[in-house]
Amino acid sequence: MARQLDFAGKSGATYRYTALEDDRIPPTAGANYVIAETGPGAETRLLYAGETENVMADDLSGRLDDVRQRWPGAELLLRLNVRRAVRVAEREDLVAAYLPPLNDPPEVHPAADHDATLNP
């Protein structure tokens, strides 16, 4: 059975990702994916969080090869999610929680009530 890892988003939601085995044909479905490495103490570091419309069509193995030049122990893990809105929200939740070094930092949205205090 493929290795599975859980990642908790900033929201507190937990997402279970499954390692993509080298001999397995990737699915054609939409998915979230992470590139992560496990350290010597079994701690996991999230290096990148992404989402795709079609795992097979995207060159995720090429992206993993690029990341492995800097982090040789990196691995690719998937979580199938068909709806794009769900995938985007999950990716943003993970990026906000882990601040992966290969993702852009999350956008800061001003609080909705901030404008109300400036314009009574």
XYZ file of N, CA and C in Angstrom:
360
model
N 0.844 -1.188 0.000
C 0.000 0.000 0.000
C 0.885 1.245 0.000
N 0.451 2.245 -0.709
C 1.209 3.492 -0.826
C 1.220 4.227 0.515
N 2.299 4.914 0.741
C 2.476 5.697 1.965
C 1.506 6.873 1.974
N 0.919 7.155 3.129
C -0.004 8.277 3.279
C 0.501 9.209 4.379
N 0.324 10.516 4.138
C 0.682 11.532 5.129
C -0.486 12.489 5.292
N -0.714 12.938 6.507
C -1.747 13.923 6.791
C -1.096 15.288 6.994
N -1.738 16.311 6.436
C -1.296 17.695 6.606
C -2.484 18.489 7.123
N -2.274 19.265 8.176
C -3.333 20.105 8.730
C -3.197 21.508 8.152
N -4.303 22.026 7.628
C -4.318 23.382 7.103
C -4.432 24.401 8.225
N -4.295 25.655 7.875
C -4.429 26.731 8.866
C -5.823 26.732 9.483
N -6.825 26.291 8.702
C -8.202 26.242 9.177
C -8.430 25.163 10.232
N -7.479 24.224 10.337
C -7.639 23.089 11.242
C -8.083 21.828 10.516
N -8.502 21.958 9.258
C -8.886 20.787 8.464
C -7.656 19.931 8.184
N -7.841 18.627 8.169
C -6.746 17.702 7.885
C -6.962 17.089 6.514
N -5.892 17.030 5.726
C -5.933 16.507 4.364
C -4.977 15.326 4.267
N -5.464 14.187 3.774
C -4.642 12.984 3.645
C -4.145 12.863 2.208
N -2.828 12.801 2.072
C -2.171 12.677 0.770
C -1.518 11.309 0.649
N -1.523 10.773 -0.576
C -0.956 9.456 -0.850
C 0.218 9.600 -1.802
N 1.316 8.930 -1.478
C 2.509 8.975 -2.330
C 2.184 8.360 -3.689
N 2.656 9.001 -4.732
C 2.484 8.476 -6.076
C 3.640 7.518 -6.344
N 3.315 6.252 -6.470
C 4.343 5.238 -6.681
C 4.893 5.347 -8.093
N 6.198 5.116 -8.228
C 6.886 5.293 -9.506
C 6.309 4.446 -10.631
N 5.823 3.253 -10.336
C 5.338 2.357 -11.389
C 3.846 2.508 -11.685
N 3.202 3.432 -11.019
C 1.761 3.611 -11.188
C 1.475 4.708 -12.207
N 0.493 4.475 -13.068
C 0.083 5.482 -14.049
C -0.737 6.538 -13.307
N -0.379 7.813 -13.466
C -1.122 8.858 -12.747
C -2.563 8.968 -13.256
N -3.479 9.351 -12.384
C -4.880 9.495 -12.798
C -5.075 10.710 -13.714
N -6.177 10.699 -14.453
C -6.498 11.836 -15.322
C -7.403 12.840 -14.611
N -7.703 12.609 -13.375
C -8.598 13.480 -12.604
C -7.857 14.698 -12.059
N -8.644 15.660 -11.589
C -8.083 16.807 -10.891
C -7.627 16.390 -9.507
N -6.606 17.083 -9.001
C -6.071 16.705 -7.698
C -5.288 17.853 -7.081
N -5.144 17.768 -5.784
C -4.161 18.578 -5.083
C -2.916 17.720 -4.979
N -1.768 18.359 -4.927
C -0.535 17.610 -4.734
C 0.400 18.416 -3.857
N 1.255 17.712 -3.168
C 2.294 18.348 -2.377
C 3.612 17.681 -2.708
N 4.663 18.458 -2.579
C 6.010 17.917 -2.624
C 6.565 18.155 -1.232
N 6.985 17.071 -0.595
C 7.420 17.142 0.795
C 8.649 16.271 0.996
N 9.352 16.540 2.069
C 10.480 15.696 2.451
C 10.333 15.327 3.916
N 10.801 14.139 4.245
C 10.772 13.679 5.621
C 12.187 13.737 6.170
N 12.331 14.398 7.289
C 13.649 14.573 7.892
C 14.075 13.363 8.699
N 15.279 13.411 9.255
C 15.819 12.281 10.004
C 15.007 11.922 11.250
N 14.316 12.882 11.814
C 13.482 12.619 12.989
C 12.046 12.309 12.625
N 11.789 11.973 11.360
C 10.465 11.636 10.824
C 9.540 12.849 10.719
N 10.083 14.075 10.923
C 9.263 15.270 10.717
C 9.149 15.517 9.211
N 7.995 15.969 8.792
C 7.744 16.212 7.376
C 7.739 17.704 7.108
N 8.449 18.107 6.068
C 8.496 19.512 5.657
C 7.786 19.648 4.317
N 6.784 20.503 4.273
C 6.060 20.770 3.038
C 6.862 21.773 2.218
N 7.285 21.364 1.016
C 8.093 22.216 0.150
C 7.256 22.963 -0.866
N 6.145 22.349 -1.308
C 5.281 22.966 -2.317
C 3.890 22.361 -2.205
N 2.874 23.195 -2.355
C 1.480 22.746 -2.419
C 0.888 23.273 -3.717
N 0.263 22.386 -4.486
C -0.305 22.796 -5.766
C -1.604 22.070 -6.063
N -2.195 22.432 -7.184
C -3.412 21.767 -7.648
C -3.392 21.727 -9.160
N -4.075 20.732 -9.715
C -4.079 20.538 -11.160
C -5.426 20.011 -11.627
N -5.770 20.330 -12.860
C -6.993 19.807 -13.480
C -6.825 18.353 -13.900
N -5.574 17.948 -14.218
C -5.330 16.620 -14.760
C -3.919 16.177 -14.372
N -3.838 15.238 -13.455
C -2.541 14.790 -12.953
C -1.688 14.226 -14.081
N -2.297 13.451 -14.966
C -1.540 12.813 -16.039
C -0.984 13.837 -17.029
N -1.750 14.877 -17.325
C -1.334 15.862 -18.330
C -0.235 16.792 -17.821
N -0.224 17.073 -16.521
C 0.817 17.938 -15.961
C 2.096 17.130 -15.760
N 3.216 17.788 -15.881
C 4.500 17.125 -15.704
C 4.927 17.210 -14.239
N 4.176 16.533 -13.370
C 4.486 16.587 -11.944
C 5.788 15.857 -11.628
N 6.089 14.797 -12.379
C 7.348 14.093 -12.130
C 8.535 14.981 -12.519
N 8.388 15.789 -13.567
C 9.433 16.739 -13.941
C 9.628 17.800 -12.875
N 8.517 18.263 -12.313
C 8.593 19.254 -11.226
C 9.302 18.646 -10.015
N 8.966 17.380 -9.721
C 9.615 16.691 -8.606
C 11.117 16.545 -8.867
N 11.484 16.196 -10.086
C 12.913 16.078 -10.425
C 13.646 17.393 -10.184
N 13.028 18.517 -10.555
C 13.637 19.832 -10.329
C 13.831 20.095 -8.832
N 12.811 19.779 -8.038
C 12.883 20.008 -6.593
C 13.958 19.119 -5.967
N 14.098 17.894 -6.474
C 15.077 16.956 -5.910
C 16.521 17.404 -6.117
N 16.745 18.343 -6.999
C 18.105 18.866 -7.153
C 18.540 19.593 -5.882
N 17.605 20.205 -5.202
C 17.913 20.915 -3.955
C 17.573 20.073 -2.725
N 16.458 19.315 -2.804
C 16.007 18.469 -1.707
C 15.908 17.030 -2.219
N 17.002 16.260 -2.174
C 17.031 14.926 -2.783
C 15.989 13.948 -2.229
N 15.571 14.141 -0.999
C 14.603 13.223 -0.398
C 13.151 13.594 -0.639
N 12.899 14.575 -1.494
C 11.522 15.030 -1.727
C 10.696 13.945 -2.406
N 9.407 13.934 -2.092
C 8.486 13.003 -2.740
C 7.190 13.719 -3.087
N 6.490 13.156 -4.063
C 5.231 13.708 -4.546
C 4.083 12.921 -3.946
N 3.104 13.640 -3.410
C 1.918 13.008 -2.841
C 0.682 13.667 -3.433
N -0.371 12.875 -3.639
C -1.603 13.355 -4.277
C -2.807 13.213 -3.371
N -3.781 14.046 -3.647
C -5.115 13.937 -3.025
C -6.108 14.296 -4.111
N -6.868 13.306 -4.571
C -7.823 13.551 -5.647
C -8.960 14.444 -5.166
N -9.226 15.480 -5.923
C -10.303 16.440 -5.676
C -10.816 16.878 -7.034
N -12.038 16.561 -7.352
C -12.554 16.861 -8.679
C -12.911 18.334 -8.842
N -13.549 18.926 -7.853
C -13.997 20.311 -7.984
C -12.856 21.294 -7.788
N -12.700 22.189 -8.749
C -11.594 23.159 -8.723
C -11.653 24.059 -7.495
N -12.835 24.527 -7.138
C -12.965 25.423 -5.982
C -12.459 24.747 -4.703
N -12.718 23.466 -4.559
C -12.253 22.715 -3.389
C -10.730 22.610 -3.418
N -10.179 22.340 -4.602
C -8.719 22.221 -4.729
C -8.025 23.533 -4.390
N -8.530 24.634 -4.909
C -7.911 25.945 -4.665
C -7.966 26.291 -3.174
N -9.107 26.071 -2.545
C -9.248 26.380 -1.115
C -8.294 25.530 -0.275
N -8.161 24.261 -0.635
C -7.258 23.376 0.107
C -5.802 23.822 -0.057
N -5.403 24.145 -1.289
C -4.034 24.610 -1.527
C -3.759 25.874 -0.714
N -4.685 26.831 -0.734
C -4.506 28.080 0.015
C -4.425 27.822 1.520
N -5.218 26.867 2.011
C -5.210 26.515 3.432
C -3.850 25.944 3.837
N -3.287 25.077 3.005
C -1.983 24.480 3.305
C -0.855 25.512 3.198
N -0.910 26.362 2.187
C 0.125 27.390 2.027
C 0.107 28.339 3.228
N -1.076 28.699 3.686
C -1.188 29.590 4.843
C -0.633 28.932 6.108
N -0.790 27.626 6.230
C -0.323 26.920 7.432
C 1.173 26.668 7.421
N 1.723 26.286 6.263
C 3.117 25.827 6.210
C 4.093 26.813 5.577
N 3.607 27.784 4.825
C 4.469 28.720 4.104
C 5.594 27.971 3.370
N 5.224 27.035 2.463
C 6.236 26.244 1.763
C 7.199 27.140 0.986
N 8.495 26.808 0.991
C 9.478 27.686 0.361
C 9.318 27.832 -1.156
N 8.643 26.910 -1.818
C 8.491 26.987 -3.273
C 7.173 27.614 -3.717
N 6.305 27.953 -2.773
C 5.059 28.653 -3.082
C 5.252 30.144 -2.838
N 4.474 30.961 -3.549
C 4.415 32.381 -3.225
C 3.750 32.523 -1.861
N 4.127 33.530 -1.070
C 3.466 33.729 0.217
C 1.978 34.017 0.009
N 1.150 33.635 0.975
C -0.292 33.893 0.837
C -0.577 35.385 0.780
N -1.630 35.727 0.035
C -2.058 37.125 -0.043
C -2.680 37.528 1.279
N -2.428 38.751 1.691
C -3.025 39.275 2.916
C -4.260 40.064 2.515
N -5.397 39.622 3.025
C -6.656 40.308 2.738
C -7.017 41.178 3.928
N -7.231 42.471 3.702
C -7.610 43.329 4.831
C -8.952 42.878 5.399
N -9.088 43.008 6.685
C -10.338 42.624 7.337
C -11.478 43.489 6.814
N -12.635 42.879 6.654
C -13.796 43.590 6.114
C -14.221 44.729 7.031
N -14.062 44.540 8.344
C -14.499 45.585 9.267
C -13.446 46.702 9.391
N -12.255 46.534 8.823
C -11.228 47.555 8.888
C -11.704 48.849 8.177
N -12.321 48.723 7.013
C -12.824 49.885 6.267
C -13.954 50.573 7.032
N -14.750 49.789 7.739
C -15.867 50.366 8.485
C -15.372 51.298 9.601
N -14.229 50.951 10.214
C -13.730 51.815 11.283
C -13.100 53.076 10.726
N -12.633 53.035 9.457
C -12.057 54.233 8.867
C -13.138 55.170 8.289
N -14.255 54.598 7.880
C -15.345 55.384 7.274
C -16.623 55.143 8.058
N -16.803 55.796 9.195
C -17.997 55.551 10.028
C -19.274 55.993 9.362
